Amino acid sequence: MLKRLALFVCSLALLSGFALAQNIADDSANAPRPVKLVPPPPAGPVYIRCGALFDSKSDQLRQNVVIAVEHDRIKQVGKLSPPAGAQVIDLTNLTCLPGMVESHTHVFLQGDRKPGQYDAQLLKQSVAYRAIEASTAAHAALDWGFTTIRDLETEGAGYADVDIRNAINRNIIWGPRMQVVGRAMDVTGAYPLQPAYAWDVQVPIGVQTVDGVEGARKAVREQLSHGTDWVKVYADRGGRIHDNINDTIPTFTLDELRAIVDEAHREHHRVAAHATGLMGVHDAVEAGVDTLEHGNYIAPEDMKMMVAKGIWFVPTPYVAEYDAQWRAERAGTQPQESPGLKIEEDTFRRALQAGAKIAFGTDVGAFEWDMSPARQLVTMVKWGMSPAQALRTVTLRGAELMQMQNDIGTIEAGKYADIIAVQGNPLSDISLMQKITFVMKGGVVFKR
Ligand SMILES: [Zn+2]
């Protein structure tokens, strides 16, 4: 009797589950219909007349080029004459370029370098509120000419970056194409806010705390199940400078890092490692991460291994300059070139010489979204890159880092019509890239 009752309850539960699933499937015709801020691309072809064009393949500008766009893609590029009556966008007084790619952003941060900023966002703002600000940051990124970004963790806002990415993909809000990591990983006791408050006060932590090889594999599985694109780890923290070396404290053991990389790769996802100094960089490179973030100091033998393994380097020099700037402002002095910045410059120059794969990323969000991240291009040229080389890090190289080079990164037939334009010649003045006046994403004009 008991058995029969249990069977009855079971089949009832199964039936109601089935009914619910049916209900959801049948509802698709009546699915919610949110207001979409982004219109579809024009129905007919659009011709963009560019005074000059940097296509990201050649080192030179091409003069008087027409780009034919059909729906969301580039159809043709060259000396075309638009047919009579066709829609033409006249940019003959501007230089066109591929939409820029930012490989290291934080849309969920609105500045974290100044005292109290980080804590205020985690303690005084709900995730819902932070998501609204994140959507305005994404909007700002597009406004600065960044049509694709890789956002490297939400700092305590869970997987809300997955939602921002999806809302952009569904044309609900304006923003760049996004790849996201959700929550980064760090070990117990290493990441704020935890070490900063009294031991008996419960505070949020900006990352997912992960310990041990088994814990590492489980965390990767859990994170990817929420729809993230990348896994991010903090390979080191803190540190001190001696003998022209940035000597940091490693976080994960090599076994833990290897487990994270292996598990992510098994599931066809890749790993970005925050690593700023000697041992953090060494362990990350040894474990075979896919991109190395910051890399303020990279030992010569690790640089060799990075090149051999094809690991991407995403240096972030601007944020260091920003730190020096506001500290000087506060003290009423001139910004000093810090020994740390000298080490970063030396590492950057060695990476260039070694032929490391370098992509453009700034850590924007650490500094506020009210200034264009493109300002870092100036530093990269100051540190030895040619302007064309620097422009490639922020276009084609970024596309390659994201494995999106078939869709973005150059202005070529078949790719998305992600096109920006600026007055003047950025090959003779790279600072112009901070003043983008035209932005088209996927064939839709965002800014003109
Ligand atoms: Zn970052």
CSV table of C-alpha atoms and ligand atoms in Angstrom, one decimal:
chain,number,residue,atom,x,y,z
A,1,MET,CA,0.0,0.0,0.0
A,2,LEU,CA,2.8,2.4,1.0
A,3,LYS,CA,4.7,1.5,-2.1
A,4,ARG,CA,1.6,2.2,-4.3
A,5,LEU,CA,1.1,5.6,-2.6
A,6,ALA,CA,4.7,6.5,-3.2
A,7,LEU,CA,4.3,5.5,-6.9
A,8,PHE,CA,1.2,7.7,-7.1
A,9,VAL,CA,3.0,10.7,-5.5
A,10,CYS,CA,5.9,10.2,-7.8
A,11,SER,CA,3.9,10.0,-11.0
A,12,LEU,CA,1.9,13.1,-9.9
A,13,ALA,CA,5.2,15.0,-9.4
A,14,LEU,CA,6.4,13.8,-12.8
A,15,LEU,CA,3.2,14.8,-14.4
A,16,SER,CA,3.1,18.3,-12.9
A,17,GLY,CA,6.8,18.8,-13.9
A,18,PHE,CA,5.8,17.8,-17.4
A,19,ALA,CA,2.9,20.1,-17.4
A,20,LEU,CA,5.1,23.0,-16.3
A,21,ALA,CA,7.6,22.3,-19.0
A,22,GLN,CA,4.7,22.1,-21.5
A,23,ASN,CA,3.5,25.4,-20.2
A,24,ILE,CA,6.8,27.1,-20.7
A,25,ALA,CA,7.2,25.7,-24.2
A,26,ASP,CA,3.6,26.7,-25.2
A,27,ASP,CA,4.2,30.2,-23.9
A,28,SER,CA,6.9,31.1,-26.4
A,29,ALA,CA,4.4,32.9,-28.6
A,30,ASN,CA,3.4,35.1,-25.7
A,31,ALA,CA,7.0,35.6,-24.5
A,32,PRO,CA,7.8,38.9,-22.8
A,33,ARG,CA,8.4,41.7,-25.3
A,34,PRO,CA,10.9,44.2,-23.8
A,35,VAL,CA,11.4,47.6,-25.4
A,36,LYS,CA,14.5,47.4,-27.6
A,37,LEU,CA,16.6,50.5,-27.8
A,38,VAL,CA,18.6,49.3,-30.8
A,39,PRO,CA,16.9,49.4,-34.2
A,40,PRO,CA,17.6,46.7,-36.8
A,41,PRO,CA,20.1,47.6,-39.6
A,42,PRO,CA,18.6,49.3,-42.7
A,43,ALA,CA,16.9,47.0,-45.1
A,44,GLY,CA,18.8,48.2,-48.2
A,45,PRO,CA,22.6,48.6,-48.7
A,46,VAL,CA,24.4,51.5,-47.2
A,47,TYR,CA,27.6,53.1,-48.7
A,48,ILE,CA,30.1,54.8,-46.4
A,49,ARG,CA,32.4,57.2,-48.1
A,50,CYS,CA,35.7,57.4,-46.1
A,51,GLY,CA,38.2,60.2,-46.7
A,52,ALA,CA,40.8,57.8,-45.5
A,53,LEU,CA,40.8,54.2,-44.2
A,54,PHE,CA,43.0,52.3,-41.8
A,55,ASP,CA,41.9,48.7,-42.4
A,56,SER,CA,44.2,47.2,-39.8
A,57,LYS,CA,46.0,45.0,-42.3
A,58,SER,CA,48.3,47.6,-43.9
A,59,ASP,CA,50.5,50.1,-42.1
A,60,GLN,CA,49.3,52.9,-44.4
A,61,LEU,CA,46.0,54.8,-44.8
A,62,ARG,CA,44.1,54.1,-48.0
A,63,GLN,CA,42.6,57.3,-49.5
A,64,ASN,CA,39.0,57.8,-50.7
A,65,VAL,CA,37.6,54.4,-50.0
A,66,VAL,CA,33.9,53.4,-50.0
A,67,ILE,CA,32.6,50.6,-47.7
A,68,ALA,CA,29.4,48.9,-48.9
A,69,VAL,CA,27.4,47.6,-46.0
A,70,GLU,CA,24.5,45.1,-46.3
A,71,HIS,CA,22.4,44.4,-43.3
A,72,ASP,CA,25.0,43.9,-40.4
A,73,ARG,CA,28.0,42.9,-42.6
A,74,ILE,CA,30.6,44.5,-44.9
A,75,LYS,CA,29.8,43.6,-48.5
A,76,GLN,CA,32.7,45.3,-50.3
A,77,VAL,CA,35.5,47.7,-49.7
A,78,GLY,CA,37.3,49.8,-52.4
A,79,LYS,CA,36.8,52.5,-55.0
A,80,LEU,CA,33.1,51.9,-55.5
A,81,SER,CA,30.5,54.2,-56.9
A,82,PRO,CA,27.2,53.9,-55.0
A,83,PRO,CA,24.3,53.4,-57.4
A,84,ALA,CA,21.9,56.4,-57.9
A,85,GLY,CA,19.5,56.7,-55.0
A,86,ALA,CA,21.5,54.5,-52.6
A,87,GLN,CA,21.9,55.5,-49.0
A,88,VAL,CA,25.3,57.2,-48.5
A,89,ILE,CA,27.0,58.2,-45.3
A,90,ASP,CA,29.5,60.9,-46.1
A,91,LEU,CA,32.6,60.6,-44.0
A,92,THR,CA,34.9,62.2,-46.6
A,93,ASN,CA,36.4,64.5,-44.0
A,94,LEU,CA,37.2,61.6,-41.6
A,95,THR,CA,39.4,58.6,-41.3
A,96,CYS,CA,37.6,55.3,-40.9
A,97,LEU,CA,38.9,52.4,-38.8
A,98,PRO,CA,37.6,49.0,-37.6
A,99,GLY,CA,35.6,49.3,-34.3
A,100,MET,CA,38.1,49.1,-31.4
A,101,VAL,CA,38.4,46.0,-29.1
A,102,GLU,CA,39.1,46.4,-25.4
A,103,SER,CA,40.4,43.2,-23.9
A,104,HIS,CA,40.3,44.1,-20.2
A,105,THR,CA,37.3,46.0,-18.9
A,106,HIS,CA,35.1,46.1,-15.7
A,107,VAL,CA,31.7,47.5,-16.5
A,108,PHE,CA,30.6,46.8,-13.0
A,109,LEU,CA,33.2,49.1,-11.5
A,110,GLN,CA,32.9,52.9,-11.6
A,111,GLY,CA,36.4,53.6,-10.2
A,112,ASP,CA,38.2,51.6,-7.5
A,113,ARG,CA,41.6,53.2,-7.1
A,114,LYS,CA,40.6,56.0,-4.7
A,115,PRO,CA,40.1,55.2,-1.0
A,116,GLY,CA,36.6,53.9,-0.2
A,117,GLN,CA,35.4,53.6,-3.8
A,118,TYR,CA,35.5,49.8,-4.0
A,119,ASP,CA,34.0,49.2,-0.6
A,120,ALA,CA,31.1,51.6,-1.3
A,121,GLN,CA,30.1,49.7,-4.5
A,122,LEU,CA,30.0,46.4,-2.7
A,123,LEU,CA,28.5,47.5,0.5
A,124,LYS,CA,26.1,50.4,-0.4
A,125,GLN,CA,24.9,49.4,-3.9
A,126,SER,CA,22.6,46.5,-4.8
A,127,VAL,CA,23.6,44.3,-7.7
A,128,ALA,CA,20.5,45.6,-9.5
A,129,TYR,CA,21.7,49.2,-9.1
A,130,ARG,CA,25.2,48.2,-10.2
A,131,ALA,CA,23.8,46.5,-13.3
A,132,ILE,CA,22.1,49.8,-14.3
A,133,GLU,CA,25.5,51.5,-13.9
A,134,ALA,CA,27.1,48.7,-15.9
A,135,SER,CA,24.7,49.2,-18.7
A,136,THR,CA,25.7,52.9,-18.8
A,137,ALA,CA,29.4,51.9,-18.8
A,138,ALA,CA,28.8,49.6,-21.8
A,139,HIS,CA,27.0,52.5,-23.5
A,140,ALA,CA,30.1,54.7,-22.8
A,141,ALA,CA,32.4,52.0,-24.2
A,142,LEU,CA,30.5,52.1,-27.5
A,143,ASP,CA,30.5,55.9,-27.5
A,144,TRP,CA,34.3,55.9,-27.2
A,145,GLY,CA,34.4,53.6,-30.3
A,146,PHE,CA,34.9,50.2,-28.6
A,147,THR,CA,32.5,47.8,-30.5
A,148,THR,CA,33.8,44.7,-28.6
A,149,ILE,CA,35.0,44.3,-25.1
A,150,ARG,CA,36.1,41.4,-22.8
A,151,ASP,CA,34.9,42.2,-19.4
A,152,LEU,CA,37.1,40.6,-16.7
A,153,GLU,CA,34.8,40.1,-13.7
A,154,THR,CA,32.0,41.8,-11.9
A,155,GLU,CA,33.7,42.4,-8.5
A,156,GLY,CA,30.9,41.0,-6.3
A,157,ALA,CA,28.0,41.3,-8.7
A,158,GLY,CA,27.9,37.6,-9.5
A,159,TYR,CA,27.0,36.7,-13.0
A,160,ALA,CA,25.2,40.0,-13.8
A,161,ASP,CA,27.7,40.5,-16.7
A,162,VAL,CA,26.1,37.6,-18.5
A,163,ASP,CA,22.8,39.5,-18.3
A,164,ILE,CA,24.4,42.7,-19.6
A,165,ARG,CA,26.0,40.7,-22.5
A,166,ASN,CA,22.6,39.0,-23.3
A,167,ALA,CA,20.6,42.3,-23.1
A,168,ILE,CA,23.1,43.8,-25.7
A,169,ASN,CA,22.9,40.7,-27.9
A,170,ARG,CA,19.1,41.0,-27.8
A,171,ASN,CA,19.3,44.7,-28.8
A,172,ILE,CA,17.6,45.7,-25.6
A,173,ILE,CA,20.4,48.1,-24.7
A,174,TRP,CA,23.2,49.7,-26.6
A,175,GLY,CA,26.7,48.3,-26.0
A,176,PRO,CA,29.7,46.5,-27.5
A,177,ARG,CA,29.8,42.8,-28.2
A,178,MET,CA,30.9,41.3,-25.0
A,179,GLN,CA,32.8,38.2,-23.7
A,180,VAL,CA,32.5,37.9,-19.9
A,181,VAL,CA,33.9,36.0,-16.9
A,182,GLY,CA,31.3,36.5,-14.2
A,183,ARG,CA,33.2,36.0,-11.0
A,184,ALA,CA,37.0,35.7,-10.9
A,185,MET,CA,38.6,33.2,-8.6
A,186,ASP,CA,41.0,33.7,-5.7
A,187,VAL,CA,42.1,31.8,-2.7
A,188,THR,CA,40.8,32.2,0.9
A,189,GLY,CA,41.9,35.4,2.6
A,190,ALA,CA,43.4,37.0,-0.5
A,191,TYR,CA,40.7,39.3,-1.9
A,192,PRO,CA,38.8,42.3,-0.6
A,193,LEU,CA,36.6,43.1,1.2
A,194,GLN,CA,37.4,40.2,3.6
A,195,PRO,CA,40.9,41.0,4.9
A,196,ALA,CA,40.0,44.7,5.5
A,197,TYR,CA,37.2,44.3,8.1
A,198,ALA,CA,36.9,42.9,11.6
A,199,TRP,CA,37.1,39.1,11.6
A,200,ASP,CA,33.6,38.8,13.2
A,201,VAL,CA,31.9,41.0,10.6
A,202,GLN,CA,30.5,39.3,7.5
A,203,VAL,CA,31.4,41.2,4.4
A,204,PRO,CA,31.0,40.4,0.7
A,205,ILE,CA,34.1,39.2,-1.3
A,206,GLY,CA,34.7,40.5,-4.8
A,207,VAL,CA,35.6,37.1,-6.2
A,208,GLN,CA,34.6,33.4,-5.8
A,209,THR,CA,36.8,31.9,-3.1
A,210,VAL,CA,38.4,28.7,-4.4
A,211,ASP,CA,40.7,26.3,-2.6
A,212,GLY,CA,42.2,23.0,-3.5
A,213,VAL,CA,42.4,21.0,-6.8
A,214,GLU,CA,38.9,19.5,-6.4
A,215,GLY,CA,37.5,22.9,-5.4
A,216,ALA,CA,39.1,24.5,-8.5
A,217,ARG,CA,37.5,22.0,-10.9
A,218,LYS,CA,34.1,22.3,-9.2
A,219,ALA,CA,34.3,26.1,-9.4
A,220,VAL,CA,35.1,26.1,-13.1
A,221,ARG,CA,32.2,23.7,-13.8
A,222,GLU,CA,29.8,25.8,-11.7
A,223,GLN,CA,30.9,29.1,-13.3
A,224,LEU,CA,30.6,27.9,-16.9
A,225,SER,CA,27.2,26.5,-16.2
A,226,HIS,CA,26.0,30.1,-15.7
A,227,GLY,CA,26.9,31.1,-19.3
A,228,THR,CA,30.3,32.8,-18.8
A,229,ASP,CA,32.8,32.9,-21.7
A,230,TRP,CA,36.1,33.0,-19.9
A,231,VAL,CA,37.5,31.9,-16.5
A,232,LYS,CA,39.6,34.5,-14.6
A,233,VAL,CA,42.1,33.8,-11.8
A,234,TYR,CA,44.1,36.0,-9.6
A,235,ALA,CA,47.5,34.4,-9.7
A,236,ASP,CA,49.1,36.9,-7.3
A,237,ARG,CA,48.6,39.8,-5.0
A,238,GLY,CA,50.5,42.6,-3.3
A,239,GLY,CA,54.3,42.4,-3.5
A,240,ARG,CA,57.3,44.7,-3.2
A,241,ILE,CA,59.9,46.0,-5.6
A,242,HIS,CA,63.5,45.1,-5.2
A,243,ASP,CA,66.4,44.7,-7.7
A,244,ASN,CA,64.2,46.0,-10.5
A,245,ILE,CA,61.8,43.1,-10.0
A,246,ASN,CA,58.1,43.3,-8.9
A,247,ASP,CA,58.1,40.5,-6.4
A,248,THR,CA,54.5,39.5,-5.7
A,249,ILE,CA,52.8,36.9,-3.4
A,250,PRO,CA,51.4,33.9,-5.4
A,251,THR,CA,47.8,32.9,-4.5
A,252,PHE,CA,47.0,29.5,-6.0
A,253,THR,CA,49.4,26.6,-6.0
A,254,LEU,CA,50.6,25.4,-9.3
A,255,ASP,CA,48.5,22.3,-9.0
A,256,GLU,CA,45.4,24.4,-8.4
A,257,LEU,CA,46.1,26.6,-11.4
A,258,ARG,CA,46.8,23.6,-13.6
A,259,ALA,CA,43.4,22.1,-12.5
A,260,ILE,CA,41.6,25.3,-13.4
A,261,VAL,CA,43.3,25.6,-16.8
A,262,ASP,CA,42.7,21.9,-17.5
A,263,GLU,CA,39.1,22.0,-16.5
A,264,ALA,CA,38.3,25.1,-18.5
A,265,HIS,CA,40.1,23.8,-21.6
A,266,ARG,CA,38.3,20.4,-21.3
A,267,GLU,CA,35.1,22.5,-21.6
A,268,HIS,CA,36.5,24.5,-24.6
A,269,HIS,CA,36.8,27.7,-22.6
A,270,ARG,CA,39.9,29.8,-21.9
A,271,VAL,CA,41.6,31.3,-18.8
A,272,ALA,CA,42.7,34.8,-18.2
A,273,ALA,CA,45.2,35.3,-15.3
A,274,HIS,CA,45.7,38.5,-13.4
A,275,ALA,CA,49.5,38.3,-12.7
A,276,THR,CA,51.5,41.4,-11.9
A,277,GLY,CA,54.9,40.0,-10.7
A,278,LEU,CA,57.6,37.4,-10.6
A,279,MET,CA,56.0,34.3,-9.1
A,280,GLY,CA,52.4,35.0,-10.1
A,281,VAL,CA,53.5,35.4,-13.8
A,282,HIS,CA,55.7,32.3,-13.6
A,283,ASP,CA,53.0,30.0,-12.2
A,284,ALA,CA,50.4,31.3,-14.6
A,285,VAL,CA,52.6,30.8,-17.6
A,286,GLU,CA,53.7,27.4,-16.3
A,287,ALA,CA,50.1,26.3,-15.8
A,288,GLY,CA,49.3,27.4,-19.5
A,289,VAL,CA,46.8,30.2,-19.0
A,290,ASP,CA,45.6,31.8,-22.3
A,291,THR,CA,46.0,35.5,-21.5
A,292,LEU,CA,48.2,37.2,-19.0
A,293,GLU,CA,46.7,40.4,-17.6
A,294,HIS,CA,48.9,43.3,-16.4
A,295,GLY,CA,52.3,41.5,-16.3
A,296,ASN,CA,54.0,44.5,-14.8
A,297,TYR,CA,57.1,42.4,-14.4
A,298,ILE,CA,57.8,39.3,-16.5
A,299,ALA,CA,61.1,37.5,-15.9
A,300,PRO,CA,63.1,37.0,-19.2
A,301,GLU,CA,62.7,33.1,-19.1
A,302,ASP,CA,58.9,33.5,-18.5
A,303,MET,CA,58.7,35.9,-21.4
A,304,LYS,CA,60.4,33.2,-23.6
A,305,MET,CA,57.9,30.6,-22.4
A,306,MET,CA,55.0,33.0,-23.0
A,307,VAL,CA,56.1,33.4,-26.6
A,308,ALA,CA,56.7,29.7,-27.1
A,309,LYS,CA,53.3,28.8,-25.7
A,310,GLY,CA,51.5,31.7,-27.6
A,311,ILE,CA,50.1,33.2,-24.4
A,312,TRP,CA,48.6,36.6,-25.0
A,313,PHE,CA,50.0,39.6,-23.0
A,314,VAL,CA,47.5,42.3,-22.0
A,315,PRO,CA,49.6,45.1,-20.4
A,316,THR,CA,47.8,47.9,-18.6
A,317,PRO,CA,50.1,50.8,-18.4
A,318,TYR,CA,47.6,53.6,-18.3
A,319,VAL,CA,46.1,52.7,-14.9
A,320,ALA,CA,49.5,53.1,-13.3
A,321,GLU,CA,49.8,56.6,-14.8
A,322,TYR,CA,46.3,57.4,-13.6
A,323,ASP,CA,47.4,56.4,-10.0
A,324,ALA,CA,50.4,58.6,-10.2
A,325,GLN,CA,48.3,61.4,-11.5
A,326,TRP,CA,45.6,61.5,-8.9
A,327,ARG,CA,48.1,60.9,-6.0
A,328,ALA,CA,50.0,64.0,-7.2
A,329,GLU,CA,46.8,66.0,-7.5
A,330,ARG,CA,45.9,65.1,-3.9
A,331,ALA,CA,49.4,66.0,-2.7
A,332,GLY,CA,49.6,69.2,-4.8
A,333,THR,CA,52.8,67.9,-6.5
A,334,GLN,CA,53.8,66.8,-10.0
A,335,PRO,CA,53.2,63.1,-10.9
A,336,GLN,CA,56.4,61.2,-10.2
A,337,GLU,CA,57.5,58.4,-12.5
A,338,SER,CA,57.4,55.6,-10.0
A,339,PRO,CA,59.9,52.7,-10.0
A,340,GLY,CA,57.0,50.4,-10.7
A,341,LEU,CA,56.1,52.2,-13.9
A,342,LYS,CA,59.8,52.0,-15.0
A,343,ILE,CA,59.6,48.2,-14.6
A,344,GLU,CA,56.4,48.1,-16.5
A,345,GLU,CA,57.9,50.0,-19.4
A,346,ASP,CA,60.9,47.8,-19.5
A,347,THR,CA,58.7,44.7,-19.5
A,348,PHE,CA,56.6,46.2,-22.3
A,349,ARG,CA,59.7,46.9,-24.4
A,350,ARG,CA,61.1,43.4,-23.8
A,351,ALA,CA,57.7,41.9,-24.8
A,352,LEU,CA,57.8,43.9,-28.1
A,353,GLN,CA,61.3,42.8,-28.8
A,354,ALA,CA,60.5,39.1,-28.0
A,355,GLY,CA,57.6,39.2,-30.4
A,356,ALA,CA,55.0,38.4,-27.7
A,357,LYS,CA,51.3,38.6,-28.8
A,358,ILE,CA,50.1,41.9,-27.3
A,359,ALA,CA,46.4,42.9,-27.2
A,360,PHE,CA,45.0,46.2,-25.9
A,361,GLY,CA,43.3,46.3,-22.5
A,362,THR,CA,43.3,48.9,-19.8
A,363,ASP,CA,41.4,47.7,-16.7
A,364,VAL,CA,38.9,50.6,-17.3
A,365,GLY,CA,36.4,50.6,-14.4
A,366,ALA,CA,39.5,50.7,-12.1
A,367,PHE,CA,39.6,54.3,-13.5
A,368,GLU,CA,36.3,55.9,-14.3
A,369,TRP,CA,34.3,55.4,-17.5
A,370,ASP,CA,34.1,59.1,-18.1
A,371,MET,CA,37.5,59.1,-20.0
A,372,SER,CA,38.3,57.0,-23.1
A,373,PRO,CA,40.4,54.0,-22.5
A,374,ALA,CA,42.0,54.8,-25.9
A,375,ARG,CA,44.3,57.2,-24.0
A,376,GLN,CA,46.5,54.1,-23.3
A,377,LEU,CA,47.4,54.0,-27.0
A,378,VAL,CA,49.5,57.1,-26.3
A,379,THR,CA,51.5,55.3,-23.6
A,380,MET,CA,52.0,52.3,-25.9
A,381,VAL,CA,53.4,54.5,-28.6
A,382,LYS,CA,55.6,56.3,-26.1
A,383,TRP,CA,56.9,52.9,-25.0
A,384,GLY,CA,58.1,51.9,-28.4
A,385,MET,CA,55.1,50.7,-30.6
A,386,SER,CA,54.5,52.3,-34.0
A,387,PRO,CA,51.1,53.9,-34.2
A,388,ALA,CA,50.0,51.3,-36.7
A,389,GLN,CA,51.2,48.5,-34.4
A,390,ALA,CA,49.3,50.1,-31.4
A,391,LEU,CA,46.2,50.4,-33.6
A,392,ARG,CA,46.4,46.7,-34.4
A,393,THR,CA,46.5,45.8,-30.7
A,394,VAL,CA,43.2,47.5,-30.3
A,395,THR,CA,41.6,46.0,-33.5
A,396,LEU,CA,42.9,42.8,-35.2
A,397,ARG,CA,44.9,41.5,-32.2
A,398,GLY,CA,42.0,42.0,-29.8
A,399,ALA,CA,39.8,40.1,-32.3
A,400,GLU,CA,42.3,37.3,-32.4
A,401,LEU,CA,42.5,37.2,-28.6
A,402,MET,CA,38.8,36.7,-28.5
A,403,GLN,CA,38.9,34.2,-31.4
A,404,MET,CA,36.6,36.5,-33.3
A,405,GLN,CA,39.0,37.4,-36.2
A,406,ASN,CA,36.6,36.0,-38.8
A,407,ASP,CA,33.9,38.5,-37.7
A,408,ILE,CA,35.7,41.6,-36.5
A,409,GLY,CA,39.1,43.4,-36.2
A,410,THR,CA,39.6,44.6,-39.8
A,411,ILE,CA,37.5,46.3,-42.5
A,412,GLU,CA,37.0,43.5,-45.0
A,413,ALA,CA,34.2,42.0,-46.9
A,414,GLY,CA,32.2,39.4,-44.8
A,415,LYS,CA,33.0,40.9,-41.4
A,416,TYR,CA,30.5,42.7,-39.2
A,417,ALA,CA,30.1,46.4,-40.1
A,418,ASP,CA,31.8,47.6,-36.9
A,419,ILE,CA,33.2,50.9,-38.2
A,420,ILE,CA,34.4,54.0,-36.4
A,421,ALA,CA,35.7,57.3,-37.7
A,422,VAL,CA,37.8,60.1,-36.4
A,423,GLN,CA,38.9,63.5,-37.7
A,424,GLY,CA,42.6,63.6,-38.8
A,425,ASN,CA,45.3,61.0,-39.1
A,426,PRO,CA,45.7,58.8,-36.1
A,427,LEU,CA,49.0,57.4,-37.6
A,428,SER,CA,50.5,60.8,-37.1
A,429,ASP,CA,48.7,61.6,-33.8
A,430,ILE,CA,47.6,58.5,-31.9
A,431,SER,CA,45.9,60.7,-29.2
A,432,LEU,CA,43.1,61.4,-31.8
A,433,MET,CA,41.7,57.9,-31.0
A,434,GLN,CA,40.2,59.4,-27.9
A,435,LYS,CA,37.9,61.6,-30.1
A,436,ILE,CA,35.8,59.2,-32.1
A,437,THR,CA,33.0,61.0,-33.8
A,438,PHE,CA,31.3,58.2,-35.8
A,439,VAL,CA,30.4,54.7,-34.5
A,440,MET,CA,28.6,52.0,-36.4
A,441,LYS,CA,28.0,48.5,-34.9
A,442,GLY,CA,26.7,45.7,-36.9
A,443,GLY,CA,25.5,48.0,-39.6
A,444,VAL,CA,23.5,50.3,-37.2
A,445,VAL,CA,24.8,53.8,-36.7
A,446,PHE,CA,25.2,54.5,-33.0
A,447,LYS,CA,27.0,57.9,-33.1
A,448,ARG,CA,27.3,60.5,-35.8
B,1,ZN,ZN,41.0,44.1,-14.0
